[in-house]
Short mmCIF file of C-alpha atoms and ligand atoms in Angstrom, two decimals:
data_model
loop_
_atom_site.label_atom_id
_atom_site.label_comp_id
_atom_site.label_asym_id
_atom_site.label_seq_id
_atom_site.Cartn_x
_atom_site.Cartn_y
_atom_site.Cartn_z
CA MET A 16 32.47 -2.08 -46.42
CA ALA A 17 28.93 -0.80 -45.37
CA PRO A 18 27.32 -2.85 -42.75
CA PRO A 19 24.55 -5.30 -44.15
CA ASN A 20 21.02 -3.55 -44.24
CA SER A 21 22.43 -0.15 -43.92
CA THR A 22 20.25 1.19 -46.81
CA LEU A 23 16.99 0.04 -44.71
CA ARG A 24 14.78 2.82 -43.96
CA ILE A 25 11.43 3.04 -42.13
CA ASP A 26 8.20 4.23 -44.10
CA PRO A 27 7.81 7.85 -43.17
CA HIS A 28 4.33 8.05 -44.03
CA ARG A 29 3.21 5.11 -42.12
CA PHE A 30 5.00 6.25 -39.24
CA GLN A 31 3.48 9.66 -39.36
CA ARG A 32 -0.05 8.06 -39.74
CA THR A 33 0.48 5.67 -36.76
CA PHE A 34 1.74 8.60 -34.71
CA GLU A 35 -1.21 10.75 -35.43
CA GLU A 36 -3.64 7.86 -34.67
CA LEU A 37 -1.96 7.63 -31.06
CA ALA A 38 -1.99 11.32 -30.50
CA ALA A 39 -5.73 11.51 -30.91
CA ILE A 40 -6.09 9.00 -27.87
CA GLY A 41 -6.63 11.25 -24.69
CA THR A 42 -6.22 14.42 -26.91
CA THR A 43 -6.88 17.73 -25.09
CA LEU A 44 -8.58 20.95 -26.61
CA ASP A 45 -4.98 22.63 -27.26
CA SER A 46 -3.66 19.48 -28.88
CA GLY A 47 -1.63 18.01 -26.00
CA VAL A 48 -2.56 14.56 -24.39
CA HIS A 49 -3.84 13.68 -20.99
CA ARG A 50 -2.94 9.93 -20.48
CA PRO A 51 -1.81 9.65 -16.76
CA ALA A 52 -0.95 6.05 -15.90
CA PHE A 53 -3.81 3.71 -15.75
CA SER A 54 -6.38 6.53 -16.69
CA ALA A 55 -9.09 5.27 -19.34
CA SER A 56 -7.19 7.21 -22.04
CA HIS A 57 -3.84 5.43 -20.97
CA GLN A 58 -5.39 2.00 -21.14
CA GLN A 59 -7.13 2.96 -24.44
CA ALA A 60 -3.58 4.05 -25.80
CA ARG A 61 -2.14 0.67 -24.73
CA GLN A 62 -5.03 -1.43 -26.42
CA TRP A 63 -4.24 0.62 -29.57
CA PHE A 64 -0.74 -0.46 -29.08
CA PHE A 65 -1.80 -4.14 -29.25
CA GLN A 66 -4.10 -3.93 -31.86
CA HIS A 67 -1.58 -2.09 -34.10
CA ALA A 68 1.08 -4.68 -33.21
CA VAL A 69 -1.29 -7.60 -33.89
CA SER A 70 -2.29 -6.09 -37.30
CA ALA A 71 1.42 -5.83 -38.32
CA GLY A 72 1.88 -9.54 -37.51
CA LEU A 73 3.75 -9.16 -34.28
CA GLU A 74 3.34 -11.23 -31.19
CA VAL A 75 2.07 -9.31 -28.17
CA GLY A 76 2.33 -9.71 -24.49
CA ILE A 77 1.71 -8.15 -20.95
CA ASP A 78 3.94 -8.63 -17.95
CA ARG A 79 2.92 -8.62 -14.39
CA ALA A 80 3.84 -4.89 -14.00
CA SER A 81 1.34 -4.14 -16.88
CA ASN A 82 4.37 -3.52 -19.37
CA HIS A 83 3.03 -4.02 -22.90
CA SER A 84 5.25 -5.45 -25.60
CA ALA A 85 5.14 -6.35 -29.22
CA LEU A 86 7.71 -9.17 -30.17
CA LEU A 87 9.49 -9.82 -33.30
CA ARG A 88 11.32 -13.28 -33.29
CA CYS A 89 14.05 -12.38 -35.76
CA GLY A 90 16.86 -13.99 -33.93
CA SER A 91 17.62 -17.76 -33.41
CA PRO A 92 15.66 -19.42 -30.56
CA TRP A 93 18.16 -19.00 -28.17
CA SER A 94 19.15 -15.25 -29.18
CA PRO A 95 18.69 -12.57 -26.44
CA THR A 96 16.17 -9.84 -27.01
CA LEU A 97 16.90 -6.23 -27.82
CA LEU A 98 14.39 -3.96 -26.20
CA LEU A 99 13.32 -0.88 -28.07
CA GLY A 100 10.98 1.58 -26.19
CA SER A 101 9.45 4.16 -24.12
CA HIS A 102 6.19 4.88 -22.55
CA LEU A 103 2.53 5.79 -23.61
CA ASP A 104 1.52 7.44 -20.34
CA SER A 105 1.83 11.17 -20.08
CA VAL A 106 2.22 13.80 -17.11
CA PRO A 107 -1.43 15.45 -16.73
CA TYR A 108 -2.12 17.61 -19.64
CA GLY A 109 1.21 16.98 -21.33
CA GLY A 110 2.17 16.78 -24.75
CA ARG A 111 1.94 14.31 -27.52
CA PHE A 112 5.37 13.41 -28.08
CA ASP A 113 6.88 12.59 -24.81
CA GLY A 114 7.28 8.91 -24.56
CA ALA A 115 4.60 8.36 -27.68
CA LEU A 116 7.39 9.09 -30.25
CA GLY A 117 9.85 6.09 -28.64
CA VAL A 118 6.91 3.54 -28.60
CA VAL A 119 5.77 4.46 -32.09
CA ALA A 120 9.25 4.59 -33.31
CA ALA A 121 9.98 1.08 -31.78
CA LEU A 122 6.84 -0.36 -33.49
CA GLU A 123 7.88 1.21 -36.98
CA CYS A 124 11.36 -0.42 -36.67
CA LEU A 125 9.78 -3.83 -35.89
CA LYS A 126 7.55 -3.62 -38.92
CA THR A 127 10.25 -2.36 -41.14
CA VAL A 128 12.53 -5.61 -39.95
CA SER A 129 9.53 -7.76 -40.36
CA GLU A 130 8.54 -6.83 -43.90
CA ASN A 131 12.18 -7.23 -45.07
CA HIS A 132 12.35 -10.77 -43.35
CA LEU A 133 15.75 -10.00 -41.72
CA VAL A 134 17.23 -12.57 -39.48
CA LEU A 135 19.46 -10.89 -36.75
CA GLY A 136 21.39 -11.95 -33.75
CA THR A 137 18.81 -10.76 -31.44
CA HIS A 138 14.85 -10.68 -31.37
CA LEU A 139 13.40 -7.42 -31.27
CA GLU A 140 10.83 -6.18 -28.65
CA ALA A 141 8.92 -2.96 -28.67
CA ILE A 142 7.99 -2.22 -25.11
CA ASP A 143 5.63 0.40 -23.60
CA PHE A 144 6.74 0.68 -19.75
CA THR A 145 4.20 1.33 -17.07
CA ASP A 146 4.10 4.88 -15.19
CA GLU A 147 7.22 6.22 -16.51
CA GLU A 148 6.16 9.50 -15.45
CA GLY A 149 5.65 8.58 -11.88
CA TYR A 150 1.89 9.48 -11.59
CA PHE A 151 1.96 6.79 -8.72
CA VAL A 152 5.46 5.19 -8.70
CA GLY A 153 8.32 6.74 -10.77
CA PHE A 154 9.48 4.33 -13.56
CA LEU A 155 7.12 1.47 -12.27
CA GLY A 156 7.54 -0.74 -15.25
CA SER A 157 11.21 -0.41 -15.75
CA MET A 158 11.96 -0.97 -12.28
CA ALA A 159 9.76 -4.04 -12.10
CA LEU A 160 11.16 -5.54 -15.22
CA SER A 161 14.93 -4.80 -14.21
CA GLY A 162 14.31 -6.12 -10.70
CA GLN A 163 15.03 -2.92 -8.95
CA LEU A 164 11.61 -2.48 -7.52
CA GLU A 165 11.24 -2.59 -3.73
CA ALA A 166 8.30 -2.70 -1.22
CA GLU A 167 9.29 0.82 -0.13
CA HIS A 168 8.94 2.36 -3.47
CA LEU A 169 5.14 1.02 -3.52
CA GLN A 170 4.55 2.37 0.24
CA ASN A 171 5.77 5.81 -0.88
CA ALA A 172 3.73 6.26 -3.96
CA ARG A 173 3.83 9.53 -5.39
CA GLY A 174 0.33 9.57 -6.24
CA ALA A 175 -2.48 8.23 -4.17
CA ARG A 176 -1.65 4.97 -2.87
CA LYS A 177 -5.18 3.75 -2.52
CA LEU A 178 -6.10 4.58 -6.14
CA PHE A 179 -3.00 3.00 -7.22
CA LEU A 180 -3.89 -0.30 -5.34
CA GLU A 181 -7.51 0.03 -7.20
CA LYS A 182 -5.96 0.62 -10.57
CA LEU A 183 -3.82 -2.54 -10.17
CA ALA A 184 -6.63 -4.64 -9.03
CA GLU A 185 -8.81 -3.67 -11.99
CA LEU A 186 -6.08 -5.09 -14.07
CA GLY A 187 -5.94 -8.16 -11.90
CA LEU A 188 -2.68 -7.06 -10.59
CA SER A 189 -1.42 -6.43 -7.15
CA GLU A 190 1.76 -4.95 -5.45
CA GLU A 191 3.07 -8.80 -5.15
CA THR A 192 2.64 -9.35 -8.94
CA LEU A 193 4.58 -6.55 -9.74
CA PHE A 194 7.64 -8.16 -8.80
CA LEU A 195 7.09 -11.16 -10.93
CA ALA A 196 7.84 -8.80 -13.97
CA ARG A 197 11.49 -9.18 -13.30
CA ARG A 198 13.32 -10.50 -16.40
CA ASP A 199 16.67 -12.24 -16.31
CA PRO A 200 19.42 -9.83 -17.67
CA ALA A 201 21.01 -12.60 -19.54
CA SER A 202 18.04 -12.82 -21.77
CA LEU A 203 18.33 -9.10 -22.85
CA ALA A 204 20.89 -7.82 -25.54
CA GLY A 205 20.20 -4.20 -24.50
CA TYR A 206 17.69 -1.29 -24.42
CA LEU A 207 17.22 1.55 -26.95
CA GLU A 208 15.09 4.57 -26.56
CA LEU A 209 14.21 7.43 -28.85
CA HIS A 210 12.83 10.39 -27.09
CA ILE A 211 12.39 14.19 -27.69
CA GLU A 212 15.14 16.14 -26.14
CA GLN A 213 12.91 18.20 -24.02
CA GLY A 214 15.39 21.09 -24.17
CA ARG A 215 16.71 23.40 -26.76
CA ARG A 216 20.31 22.39 -27.38
CA LEU A 217 19.98 20.51 -30.40
CA LEU A 218 17.97 23.17 -31.93
CA ASP A 219 20.42 26.17 -30.92
CA GLN A 220 23.48 24.19 -32.24
CA GLU A 221 21.51 23.28 -35.47
CA VAL A 222 22.21 19.40 -34.86
CA GLN A 223 19.97 16.74 -35.98
CA ILE A 224 20.47 13.90 -33.43
CA GLY A 225 21.53 14.00 -29.75
CA ILE A 226 23.22 10.96 -28.19
CA VAL A 227 22.80 10.93 -24.39
CA THR A 228 25.83 10.37 -22.31
CA THR A 229 24.38 10.76 -18.62
CA ILE A 230 20.92 11.05 -17.27
CA VAL A 231 20.24 13.04 -14.06
CA GLY A 232 19.33 11.58 -10.78
CA ILE A 233 16.10 12.42 -9.37
CA ARG A 234 14.97 12.43 -5.78
CA SER A 235 11.36 13.58 -4.54
CA PHE A 236 9.82 14.07 -1.20
CA ARG A 237 6.53 14.95 0.22
CA LEU A 238 6.88 17.82 3.12
CA HIS A 239 3.97 18.08 5.42
CA PHE A 240 4.02 21.68 7.16
CA LEU A 241 1.64 21.31 10.12
CA GLY A 242 0.33 24.42 11.88
CA ARG A 243 -3.06 25.16 13.46
CA ALA A 244 -6.50 26.07 11.75
CA ASP A 245 -7.84 29.60 12.98
CA HIS A 246 -10.38 32.13 11.97
CA ALA A 247 -9.01 34.25 9.18
CA GLY A 248 -10.69 37.38 10.39
CA THR A 249 -10.23 37.32 14.07
CA THR A 250 -6.96 35.57 14.73
CA PRO A 251 -4.18 38.44 14.86
CA MET A 252 -1.21 38.03 12.42
CA ASP A 253 1.29 37.42 15.15
CA ARG A 254 -0.99 34.59 16.88
CA ARG A 255 -1.13 32.32 13.79
CA ARG A 256 0.70 28.83 12.87
CA ASP A 257 -0.16 29.35 9.35
CA ALA A 258 1.12 26.03 7.58
CA GLY A 259 0.87 27.86 4.09
CA LEU A 260 3.51 30.46 4.90
CA GLY A 261 6.08 27.56 6.01
CA ALA A 262 5.41 25.85 2.46
CA SER A 263 5.62 29.11 0.56
CA ALA A 264 8.67 30.37 2.33
CA PHE A 265 10.32 27.17 1.81
CA ALA A 266 9.52 27.24 -2.03
CA LEU A 267 11.08 30.55 -2.53
CA ALA A 268 14.09 29.63 -0.35
CA ALA A 269 14.69 26.32 -2.13
CA ARG A 270 15.05 28.18 -5.29
CA ASP A 271 17.73 30.77 -3.84
CA LEU A 272 19.52 27.88 -2.06
CA VAL A 273 19.96 25.73 -5.35
CA LEU A 274 20.87 28.84 -7.53
CA ARG A 275 23.35 30.05 -5.06
CA ASP A 276 24.91 26.72 -3.79
CA PHE A 277 24.23 24.10 -6.59
CA PRO A 278 24.54 25.88 -9.95
CA GLY A 279 23.27 23.55 -12.76
CA ALA A 280 21.06 21.41 -10.53
CA VAL A 281 17.27 22.22 -10.40
CA VAL A 282 14.62 22.05 -7.72
CA THR A 283 10.82 22.21 -8.28
CA VAL A 284 7.74 22.55 -5.87
CA GLY A 285 5.43 21.03 -8.23
CA ASN A 286 2.43 21.03 -5.94
CA VAL A 287 1.17 22.43 -2.53
CA ASP A 288 -2.05 21.32 -1.02
CA TYR A 289 -3.49 23.35 1.73
CA ALA A 290 -5.96 22.09 4.16
CA PRO A 291 -8.66 22.59 5.03
CA GLY A 292 -8.22 25.04 2.06
CA ALA A 293 -10.64 27.75 2.38
CA PHE A 294 -10.72 31.54 2.00
CA ASN A 295 -11.39 32.37 5.69
CA VAL A 296 -9.48 29.67 7.37
CA VAL A 297 -5.69 29.89 8.17
CA PRO A 298 -4.11 26.61 6.61
CA GLU A 299 -3.80 23.91 9.32
CA SER A 300 -1.44 21.99 6.89
CA ALA A 301 0.38 22.33 3.68
CA THR A 302 1.62 19.53 1.86
CA VAL A 303 4.45 20.13 -0.67
CA SER A 304 5.73 17.98 -3.61
CA LEU A 305 9.06 18.61 -3.77
CA GLU A 306 11.55 17.19 -6.57
CA PHE A 307 15.32 18.04 -7.40
CA ARG A 308 17.79 16.78 -9.91
CA SER A 309 21.37 16.79 -10.40
CA ASP A 310 23.95 14.52 -12.42
CA ASP A 311 26.30 14.19 -9.48
CA PRO A 312 25.57 11.67 -6.84
CA GLY A 313 27.40 13.66 -4.30
CA ARG A 314 25.71 16.85 -5.04
CA LEU A 315 22.40 15.03 -4.98
CA GLU A 316 23.00 14.05 -1.44
CA ALA A 317 24.03 17.57 -0.30
CA ILE A 318 21.20 19.17 -1.87
CA GLU A 319 18.81 16.74 -0.17
CA SER A 320 20.53 17.87 3.25
CA ALA A 321 20.56 21.37 2.46
CA LEU A 322 16.98 21.56 1.51
CA LEU A 323 15.50 19.40 4.25
CA ALA A 324 17.45 21.79 6.76
CA GLN A 325 15.84 24.67 5.07
CA ALA A 326 12.42 23.19 5.32
CA ALA A 327 13.17 22.39 9.13
CA ALA A 328 14.07 26.14 9.36
CA GLU A 329 11.23 27.50 7.81
CA ALA A 330 8.81 25.37 9.87
CA GLU A 331 10.68 26.72 13.14
CA ARG A 332 10.13 30.25 11.82
CA PHE A 333 6.49 30.02 11.59
CA ASP A 334 5.92 27.62 14.65
CA LEU A 335 5.02 24.51 12.58
CA GLN A 336 5.76 20.82 12.69
CA LEU A 337 7.44 19.22 9.71
CA GLU A 338 7.06 15.70 8.52
CA VAL A 339 9.04 14.23 5.73
CA ASP A 340 8.30 11.45 3.56
CA GLY A 341 10.87 10.18 1.05
CA LEU A 342 9.40 9.04 -2.03
CA ASP A 343 11.31 8.14 -5.37
CA SER A 344 14.91 8.37 -5.77
CA THR A 345 17.02 7.52 -8.80
CA ALA A 346 20.68 7.70 -9.34
CA PRO A 347 22.41 9.72 -12.03
CA THR A 348 23.48 7.26 -14.70
CA ARG A 349 26.16 7.17 -17.47
CA LEU A 350 25.01 5.23 -20.36
CA ASP A 351 27.20 2.70 -22.10
CA LYS A 352 29.94 4.03 -24.16
CA GLY A 353 29.58 1.28 -26.84
CA VAL A 354 26.11 1.95 -27.33
CA GLN A 355 26.93 5.60 -27.74
CA GLU A 356 29.51 5.08 -30.46
CA THR A 357 27.08 2.78 -32.33
CA ILE A 358 24.47 5.53 -32.35
CA ALA A 359 27.13 7.71 -33.71
CA ARG A 360 27.72 5.11 -36.32
CA ALA A 361 24.16 5.04 -37.34
CA CYS A 362 23.99 8.71 -37.66
CA GLU A 363 27.08 8.57 -39.88
CA ILE A 364 25.19 5.90 -42.16
CA LEU A 365 22.26 8.26 -42.51
CA ASP A 366 24.41 11.18 -42.91
CA LEU A 367 22.78 13.15 -39.86
CA THR A 368 24.57 15.50 -37.78
CA TYR A 369 25.03 14.59 -34.00
CA THR A 370 26.25 15.61 -30.62
CA PHE A 371 26.82 14.08 -27.53
CA LEU A 372 24.76 15.51 -24.44
CA PRO A 373 23.34 14.86 -21.13
CA SER A 374 19.73 14.40 -20.17
CA GLY A 375 17.93 16.57 -17.46
CA ALA A 376 14.79 14.38 -17.97
CA GLY A 377 14.24 10.84 -16.37
CA HIS A 378 13.93 8.11 -18.88
CA ASP A 379 13.43 4.50 -18.57
CA ALA A 380 16.94 4.12 -20.27
CA GLN A 381 18.63 5.07 -16.87
CA ILE A 382 16.57 2.25 -15.10
CA MET A 383 17.41 -0.36 -17.75
CA ALA A 384 21.00 0.74 -17.73
CA GLN A 385 21.46 -0.82 -14.38
CA ILE A 386 21.02 -4.39 -16.12
CA CYS A 387 22.12 -4.20 -19.71
CA PRO A 388 23.71 -1.84 -22.07
CA ALA A 389 21.33 1.10 -22.76
CA GLY A 390 21.18 3.85 -25.08
CA LEU A 391 19.00 7.30 -25.63
CA ILE A 392 18.69 8.91 -28.80
CA PHE A 393 17.26 12.63 -28.83
CA ALA A 394 15.13 14.28 -31.43
CA PRO A 395 15.20 17.99 -31.46
CA SER A 396 12.03 19.67 -29.46
CA ALA A 397 10.91 22.83 -30.90
CA ASP A 398 11.44 25.56 -28.43
CA GLY A 399 12.58 22.92 -25.96
CA ALA A 400 9.04 22.81 -24.84
CA SER A 401 7.85 19.57 -23.02
CA HIS A 402 5.49 18.41 -20.35
CA SER A 403 2.99 20.77 -21.95
CA ALA A 404 0.77 20.82 -25.03
CA ARG A 405 3.36 22.97 -26.77
CA GLU A 406 5.60 19.99 -27.32
CA PHE A 407 6.65 19.68 -30.99
CA THR A 408 9.03 17.72 -33.30
CA SER A 409 8.78 18.13 -37.00
CA PRO A 410 7.93 14.90 -38.92
CA GLU A 411 11.41 15.15 -40.39
CA ASP A 412 12.97 15.05 -37.19
CA CYS A 413 10.83 12.08 -36.04
CA ARG A 414 11.74 10.32 -39.13
CA ASN A 415 15.45 10.81 -38.60
CA GLY A 416 15.21 9.76 -35.16
CA THR A 417 13.38 6.71 -35.91
CA ASN A 418 15.91 5.75 -38.70
CA VAL A 419 18.66 6.15 -36.13
CA LEU A 420 16.93 4.02 -33.94
CA LEU A 421 16.46 1.25 -36.58
CA GLN A 422 20.08 1.48 -37.84
CA THR A 423 21.51 1.42 -34.17
CA ALA A 424 19.30 -1.65 -33.48
CA LEU A 425 20.45 -3.35 -36.49
CA LEU A 426 24.21 -2.53 -35.80
CA LEU A 427 23.70 -3.90 -32.25
CA ALA A 428 21.74 -6.92 -33.25
CA GLU A 429 24.24 -8.04 -36.00
CA GLU A 430 27.45 -7.15 -34.43
CA GLY A 431 26.64 -7.65 -30.65
CA ILE A 432 27.27 -4.90 -27.89
C1 GLV B 507 10.14 12.22 -16.95
O1 GLV B 507 9.53 12.94 -17.93
C2 GLV B 507 10.69 13.27 -15.97
O2 GLV B 507 11.90 13.84 -16.35
O3 GLV B 507 10.10 13.77 -15.11
MN1 MN B 508 7.99 13.10 -19.42
MN1 MN B 509 9.36 10.59 -21.31
#
């Protein structure tokens, strides 16, 4: 017998309109979006989310980590809440789908359930997590909500800490209040997230939906190569302590090392800051933003040791000092098997093809998975492009993904996890 509500579908036209309204906030000339956490455009997107939710008759709320939620009480008063979400922040000059798709899809699911007056075994909450992209602190909102945030994460913000504190203060928040966002896991039935794949496996295999099995662990560091500023014209090449050379040599060596010794893992030097930073001054310091990922905890540890040893070797080679700040660290995460099977059932109900695959990108689902059953659904990404304005997922793929989110939520809410 078909499960109850298995014929329910989202309104694709309303979904598309809503998605485009959001994409206009913080839009860039090349049709991407620029919505770094706590920026004016990010705050505007969050206000839009609230206005939209209120006009759909949903309750809204902000917690002490600035996570924004829309709530539909469709269970009994003592029911737990099933969270559906993602994030409205973007990387600097990113794409319009990363995170946004999951939030718009969550809103559309709540609207569909609400207008059909369904009574379920759980309440439904659409949640927009704060700073998923780690402009300041990676997964800030989900770490706070799940009780995993620690003072150390805040001390070692990836973005400028002073600006981070100012942004919190503007919102009437502080580092201390962030910890008050913690929610009792017993109050949560689970967490579901729809996201673009950000790779090209679904496209290449001509499959409509991805069901994520594991999510990579990510570690990030700031490395300071410290040398000596000197005149660029009068200091002989063999008398320099050029911090820029240490950083550059490290970036190339890190790539070779990971390709050679850790196939499948990835390493990125995403930024290098030279100081004083002038044509005619040998760099006194070079600050490297280093990030690496693997789905294997043991390898993550081994990569860290190998990369830090390499950085020390390059520092020595160019007569530099090396200082290392450890920043974010998330563990590789296996997602709940039962939820994966439920997503597969939803795909079957909808007659959509699906495959199981790991995620090389980080997601709030990996943080939420530490405290409740969590599931992650992928929609195909054109050309596999992401973290760039080239991100694109067709309206049909967005609609399919949102219907899978809806049907999965209904199955979980009706049958439990
Ligand atoms: C988030 O998008 C990440 O994987 O960096
Ligand atoms: Mn992202
Ligand atoms: Mn994302």
